[in-house]
mmCIF file of C-alpha atoms in Angstrom:
data_model
loop_
_atom_site.group_PDB
_atom_site.id
_atom_site.type_symbol
_atom_site.label_atom_id
_atom_site.label_comp_id
_atom_site.label_asym_id
_atom_site.label_seq_id
_atom_site.Cartn_x
_atom_site.Cartn_y
_atom_site.Cartn_z
ATOM 1 C CA ASP B 47 0.137 -0.319 -0.250
ATOM 2 C CA ILE B 48 0.753 3.801 -0.302
ATOM 3 C CA GLN B 49 1.709 5.472 2.989
ATOM 4 C CA MET B 50 0.976 9.033 2.965
ATOM 5 C CA THR B 51 2.870 11.301 4.995
ATOM 6 C CA GLN B 52 1.423 14.703 5.968
ATOM 7 C CA SER B 53 3.655 17.664 7.542
ATOM 8 C CA PRO B 54 3.214 18.999 10.330
ATOM 9 C CA SER B 55 0.807 17.385 11.842
ATOM 10 C CA VAL B 56 -0.181 20.655 13.499
ATOM 11 C CA LEU B 57 0.630 24.167 12.011
ATOM 12 C CA SER B 58 0.164 27.202 13.801
ATOM 13 C CA ALA B 59 -0.576 30.534 11.790
ATOM 14 C CA SER B 60 -1.987 33.826 11.721
ATOM 15 C CA VAL B 61 -4.591 35.458 9.337
ATOM 16 C CA GLY B 62 -2.592 36.411 6.282
ATOM 17 C CA ASP B 63 -0.026 34.180 6.913
ATOM 18 C CA ARG B 64 1.802 32.287 3.542
ATOM 19 C CA VAL B 65 1.501 28.550 4.562
ATOM 20 C CA THR B 66 2.845 25.121 3.417
ATOM 21 C CA LEU B 67 1.672 21.403 3.492
ATOM 22 C CA ASN B 68 3.325 18.902 2.757
ATOM 23 C CA CYS B 69 3.004 15.733 1.983
ATOM 24 C CA LYS B 70 4.820 12.888 0.616
ATOM 25 C CA ALA B 71 4.223 9.497 -1.114
ATOM 26 C CA SER B 72 5.997 6.110 -0.130
ATOM 27 C CA GLN B 73 6.122 5.791 -3.847
ATOM 28 C CA ASN B 74 5.541 7.435 -7.330
ATOM 29 C CA ILE B 75 1.672 8.896 -7.526
ATOM 30 C CA ASN B 76 2.107 10.726 -10.945
ATOM 31 C CA LYS B 77 -0.119 13.610 -11.021
ATOM 32 C CA TYR B 78 -2.755 11.590 -8.773
ATOM 33 C CA LEU B 79 -2.690 14.201 -5.218
ATOM 34 C CA ASN B 80 -6.219 16.005 -4.024
ATOM 35 C CA TRP B 81 -6.318 18.316 -0.896
ATOM 36 C CA TYR B 82 -9.421 18.745 1.397
ATOM 37 C CA GLN B 83 -10.672 20.707 3.589
ATOM 38 C CA GLN B 84 -12.822 19.583 6.271
ATOM 39 C CA LYS B 85 -13.670 21.794 9.392
ATOM 40 C CA LEU B 86 -15.571 20.143 12.848
ATOM 41 C CA GLY B 87 -18.465 18.109 11.671
ATOM 42 C CA GLU B 88 -18.491 18.314 8.118
ATOM 43 C CA ALA B 89 -17.899 17.218 5.436
ATOM 44 C CA PRO B 90 -14.333 16.867 3.270
ATOM 45 C CA LYS B 91 -14.171 19.207 0.236
ATOM 46 C CA LEU B 92 -11.868 19.341 -2.628
ATOM 47 C CA LEU B 93 -9.898 22.010 -3.209
ATOM 48 C CA ILE B 94 -7.146 21.211 -5.455
ATOM 49 C CA TYR B 95 -7.296 18.165 -8.165
ATOM 50 C CA ASN B 96 -4.356 15.957 -9.484
ATOM 51 C CA THR B 97 -1.488 18.075 -8.265
ATOM 52 C CA ASN B 98 -2.184 21.558 -8.944
ATOM 53 C CA ASN B 99 -5.660 21.591 -10.881
ATOM 54 C CA LEU B 100 -8.259 24.043 -8.367
ATOM 55 C CA GLN B 101 -11.617 22.732 -7.828
ATOM 56 C CA THR B 102 -14.991 25.420 -8.989
ATOM 57 C CA GLY B 103 -15.524 27.392 -6.903
ATOM 58 C CA ILE B 104 -12.366 27.199 -4.478
ATOM 59 C CA PRO B 105 -10.491 30.497 -3.628
ATOM 60 C CA SER B 106 -6.995 30.638 -5.737
ATOM 61 C CA ARG B 107 -5.259 32.137 -2.992
ATOM 62 C CA PHE B 108 -5.377 27.964 -2.581
ATOM 63 C CA SER B 109 -2.200 26.212 -4.823
ATOM 64 C CA GLY B 110 -0.923 22.353 -5.228
ATOM 65 C CA SER B 111 2.400 21.878 -6.886
ATOM 66 C CA GLY B 112 4.822 18.372 -6.646
ATOM 67 C CA SER B 113 5.011 15.670 -8.761
ATOM 68 C CA GLY B 114 5.795 11.644 -8.467
ATOM 69 C CA THR B 115 6.447 11.846 -3.857
ATOM 70 C CA ASP B 116 6.179 15.228 -2.923
ATOM 71 C CA PHE B 117 3.164 17.429 -3.323
ATOM 72 C CA THR B 118 2.321 20.903 -1.190
ATOM 73 C CA LEU B 119 -0.646 23.100 -0.739
ATOM 74 C CA THR B 120 0.192 26.892 -0.360
ATOM 75 C CA ILE B 121 -2.467 29.122 1.439
ATOM 76 C CA SER B 122 -1.268 32.915 -0.232
ATOM 77 C CA SER B 123 -3.069 34.718 2.608
ATOM 78 C CA LEU B 124 -4.758 32.974 5.198
ATOM 79 C CA GLN B 125 -8.467 34.204 5.409
ATOM 80 C CA PRO B 126 -10.618 33.608 8.936
ATOM 81 C CA GLU B 127 -12.561 30.589 7.077
ATOM 82 C CA ASP B 128 -9.327 28.828 6.416
ATOM 83 C CA PHE B 129 -8.591 27.214 9.897
ATOM 84 C CA ALA B 130 -9.524 23.531 9.128
ATOM 85 C CA THR B 131 -7.637 20.254 8.527
ATOM 86 C CA TYR B 132 -6.740 19.536 5.140
ATOM 87 C CA PHE B 133 -5.860 16.065 3.979
ATOM 88 C CA CYS B 134 -4.338 14.908 1.266
ATOM 89 C CA PHE B 135 -5.194 11.610 -0.828
ATOM 90 C CA GLN B 136 -3.675 9.548 -3.721
ATOM 91 C CA HIS B 137 -5.971 8.249 -6.606
ATOM 92 C CA ASN B 138 -3.335 6.430 -8.285
ATOM 93 C CA SER B 139 -3.162 2.873 -7.424
ATOM 94 C CA TRP B 140 -5.349 1.001 -5.091
ATOM 95 C CA PRO B 141 -5.893 0.424 -2.245
ATOM 96 C CA LEU B 142 -6.284 4.365 -2.179
ATOM 97 C CA THR B 143 -4.944 6.253 0.347
ATOM 98 C CA PHE B 144 -5.368 9.878 2.504
ATOM 99 C CA GLY B 145 -3.083 11.157 4.863
ATOM 100 C CA SER B 146 -3.561 11.925 7.989
ATOM 101 C CA GLY B 147 -3.748 14.993 7.647
ATOM 102 C CA THR B 148 -2.753 18.504 8.903
ATOM 103 C CA LYS B 149 -4.495 21.012 11.488
ATOM 104 C CA LEU B 150 -4.457 24.752 10.595
ATOM 105 C CA GLU B 151 -4.946 26.262 14.047
ATOM 106 C CA ILE B 152 -4.995 30.105 14.844
ATOM 107 C CA LYS B 153 -1.730 31.115 16.753
ATOM 108 C CA GLU L 59 -26.027 21.307 -7.936
ATOM 109 C CA VAL L 60 -24.631 18.014 -7.214
ATOM 110 C CA GLN L 61 -26.385 16.614 -4.037
ATOM 111 C CA LEU L 62 -25.393 13.117 -2.560
ATOM 112 C CA VAL L 63 -27.328 11.856 0.269
ATOM 113 C CA GLU L 64 -26.439 9.141 2.157
ATOM 114 C CA SER L 65 -28.804 6.858 4.396
ATOM 115 C CA GLY L 66 -29.436 3.633 6.505
ATOM 116 C CA GLY L 67 -26.719 4.510 9.537
ATOM 117 C CA GLY L 68 -27.256 3.975 12.832
ATOM 118 C CA LEU L 69 -26.459 1.188 16.070
ATOM 119 C CA VAL L 70 -25.783 -2.330 15.309
ATOM 120 C CA GLN L 71 -24.525 -5.109 16.606
ATOM 121 C CA PRO L 72 -21.496 -6.904 16.222
ATOM 122 C CA GLY L 73 -21.623 -9.584 13.487
ATOM 123 C CA ARG L 74 -25.112 -8.059 12.127
ATOM 124 C CA SER L 75 -25.714 -6.429 8.880
ATOM 125 C CA MET L 76 -26.159 -3.389 7.336
ATOM 126 C CA LYS L 77 -27.140 -1.179 4.289
ATOM 127 C CA LEU L 78 -25.737 1.776 3.795
ATOM 128 C CA SER L 79 -27.306 3.435 0.708
ATOM 129 C CA CYS L 80 -26.224 7.018 -1.455
ATOM 130 C CA ALA L 81 -28.759 9.140 -3.549
ATOM 131 C CA ALA L 82 -27.153 11.002 -6.110
ATOM 132 C CA SER L 83 -28.773 14.114 -8.368
ATOM 133 C CA GLY L 84 -28.089 17.235 -10.327
ATOM 134 C CA PHE L 85 -25.200 15.302 -12.419
ATOM 135 C CA THR L 86 -25.844 12.103 -14.883
ATOM 136 C CA PHE L 87 -24.845 9.314 -12.785
ATOM 137 C CA ASN L 88 -24.379 6.574 -14.374
ATOM 138 C CA ASN L 89 -20.802 8.194 -15.955
ATOM 139 C CA TYR L 90 -19.174 8.257 -13.241
ATOM 140 C CA ASP L 91 -17.451 5.713 -10.354
ATOM 141 C CA MET L 92 -18.002 5.832 -6.662
ATOM 142 C CA ALA L 93 -17.000 5.247 -3.546
ATOM 143 C CA TRP L 94 -17.125 5.097 0.263
ATOM 144 C CA VAL L 95 -14.884 6.606 2.135
ATOM 145 C CA CYS L 96 -14.504 5.848 5.728
ATOM 146 C CA GLN L 97 -14.239 8.654 8.976
ATOM 147 C CA ALA L 98 -13.500 7.005 12.782
ATOM 148 C CA PRO L 99 -14.575 9.272 15.369
ATOM 149 C CA LYS L 100 -11.758 11.976 15.812
ATOM 150 C CA LYS L 101 -9.294 10.546 12.851
ATOM 151 C CA GLY L 102 -8.447 10.795 9.401
ATOM 152 C CA LEU L 103 -9.987 9.268 6.146
ATOM 153 C CA GLU L 104 -9.843 5.577 5.010
ATOM 154 C CA TRP L 105 -10.798 4.422 1.199
ATOM 155 C CA VAL L 106 -13.329 2.097 1.893
ATOM 156 C CA ALA L 107 -14.644 0.859 -1.770
ATOM 157 C CA THR L 108 -15.013 2.236 -5.254
ATOM 158 C CA ILE L 109 -16.904 1.262 -8.041
ATOM 159 C CA SER L 110 -17.066 2.099 -11.610
ATOM 160 C CA TYR L 111 -19.476 4.092 -13.802
ATOM 161 C CA ASP L 112 -21.924 0.820 -15.257
ATOM 162 C CA GLY L 113 -20.950 -2.115 -11.560
ATOM 163 C CA SER L 114 -18.833 -3.936 -13.955
ATOM 164 C CA SER L 115 -15.676 -3.406 -11.802
ATOM 165 C CA THR L 116 -15.151 -2.585 -7.664
ATOM 166 C CA TYR L 117 -12.258 -2.920 -5.602
ATOM 167 C CA TYR L 118 -12.033 -2.924 -1.556
ATOM 168 C CA ARG L 119 -9.765 -1.845 1.182
ATOM 169 C CA ASP L 120 -8.359 -5.351 2.687
ATOM 170 C CA SER L 121 -9.826 -4.563 6.312
ATOM 171 C CA VAL L 122 -13.339 -4.618 4.250
ATOM 172 C CA LYS L 123 -13.351 -7.516 1.853
ATOM 173 C CA GLY L 124 -14.845 -10.024 1.283
ATOM 174 C CA ARG L 125 -17.367 -8.424 4.320
ATOM 175 C CA PHE L 126 -18.852 -5.177 2.527
ATOM 176 C CA THR L 127 -20.666 -5.453 -0.787
ATOM 177 C CA ILE L 128 -20.539 -2.189 -2.888
ATOM 178 C CA SER L 129 -23.319 -1.624 -6.018
ATOM 179 C CA ARG L 130 -24.982 0.578 -7.789
ATOM 180 C CA ASP L 131 -28.987 1.076 -9.511
ATOM 181 C CA ASN L 132 -28.129 3.738 -12.200
ATOM 182 C CA ALA L 133 -32.001 3.714 -12.566
ATOM 183 C CA LYS L 134 -32.183 4.809 -9.172
ATOM 184 C CA SER L 135 -29.220 6.906 -9.353
ATOM 185 C CA THR L 136 -28.413 5.229 -6.152
ATOM 186 C CA LEU L 137 -24.731 3.883 -4.519
ATOM 187 C CA TYR L 138 -24.958 0.705 -1.945
ATOM 188 C CA LEU L 139 -23.201 -0.277 0.905
ATOM 189 C CA GLN L 140 -24.166 -4.095 1.785
ATOM 190 C CA MET L 141 -22.121 -3.791 5.489
ATOM 191 C CA ASP L 142 -21.792 -7.600 6.855
ATOM 192 C CA SER L 143 -19.973 -9.459 9.350
ATOM 193 C CA LEU L 144 -19.736 -5.790 11.007
ATOM 194 C CA ARG L 145 -17.124 -4.992 13.974
ATOM 195 C CA SER L 146 -16.372 -2.516 16.050
ATOM 196 C CA GLU L 147 -13.945 -1.201 14.215
ATOM 197 C CA ASP L 148 -16.591 -0.898 11.764
ATOM 198 C CA THR L 149 -17.826 2.298 13.675
ATOM 199 C CA ALA L 150 -17.792 5.500 11.215
ATOM 200 C CA THR L 151 -18.993 7.663 9.706
ATOM 201 C CA TYR L 152 -19.539 7.002 6.479
ATOM 202 C CA TYR L 153 -19.667 9.290 3.334
ATOM 203 C CA CYS L 154 -20.285 8.417 -0.563
ATOM 204 C CA ALA L 155 -18.029 10.091 -2.855
ATOM 205 C CA ARG L 156 -18.510 11.129 -6.716
ATOM 206 C CA ARG L 157 -15.693 9.528 -8.498
ATOM 207 C CA GLY L 158 -12.885 7.611 -7.827
ATOM 208 C CA GLY L 159 -10.664 10.653 -7.078
ATOM 209 C CA ALA L 160 -13.754 12.058 -4.823
ATOM 210 C CA ASP L 161 -15.023 15.515 -6.053
ATOM 211 C CA TYR L 162 -17.878 15.511 -4.279
ATOM 212 C CA TRP L 163 -19.037 13.843 -1.020
ATOM 213 C CA GLY L 164 -22.192 13.905 0.619
ATOM 214 C CA GLN L 165 -23.054 15.390 4.625
ATOM 215 C CA GLY L 166 -22.179 11.303 5.690
ATOM 216 C CA VAL L 167 -24.087 8.488 7.853
ATOM 217 C CA MET L 168 -22.654 7.840 11.434
ATOM 218 C CA VAL L 169 -22.242 3.400 11.931
ATOM 219 C CA THR L 170 -21.744 1.954 15.663
ATOM 220 C CA VAL L 171 -21.101 -1.489 15.892
ATOM 221 C CA SER L 172 -21.703 -2.042 19.476
ATOM 222 C CA SER L 173 -23.229 -4.406 21.628
#
C-alpha cells in the first residue's frame, strides 16, 4: 500500500500568513494527488485535484504543486475561514490512501 | 447542483449487517465511478470501496474484502454499501463520493457497531 505522510501534523499561523502544507507518498503516484479541507462536523471539501488543479468555486489563494512523491498545498494569505484540517489523497493505485491530516490552527 | 445524500446508518450489534444508500442528483450518475470513504470518530479518512460507472468493476480495502459489497442502481441513481459481519472497528461516519478521485461528497452517515 502507498503510505501518505503529511507534515506538519499541526500548524499554527495567523490571518494573512502564507502557509505551506506537505504530503509525501511512499511511491510514485504521478500527478494523482488531491487536497481536501475538512471543518469540524462537516464532510471534506475538494480544494485541489491532480496536484495543481483548482476545484470550481475554490478561492485562488489555494494552490498545489509537486510530482511523483512530494506535493505541497500553499495558502497564499490565510483567511479566518481557512482554519481547518487538510488531507491529501492519492488515487493513483489501489488501495487509495489518505494522509493523516494537517490541522491548521490560529496562532 | 451535485447532491449526494446518504441514509441507512445507526446502531448495530457486532456480527450483524447494515446497508447504506446514497441518493445522487444533479449529474448523470451512470457516467461516474462512485466511492465510499469512512472516518472513525476523531480519526482520519479511509477509502473503503469504489465501483465503476457501469458496476462492472469493484475495488475494496483489505479490511472489508469479503464483508462489504459496493453496488449501484443506475436507474435509481443510487449507490449502496452492504456491510456484513460488522466489527467494532467499522464504527465510523461513512461518506459516499463521486468519482474515484472523490470530487463531491455527501454529508455522511454514522454507523456504530456495539453491543
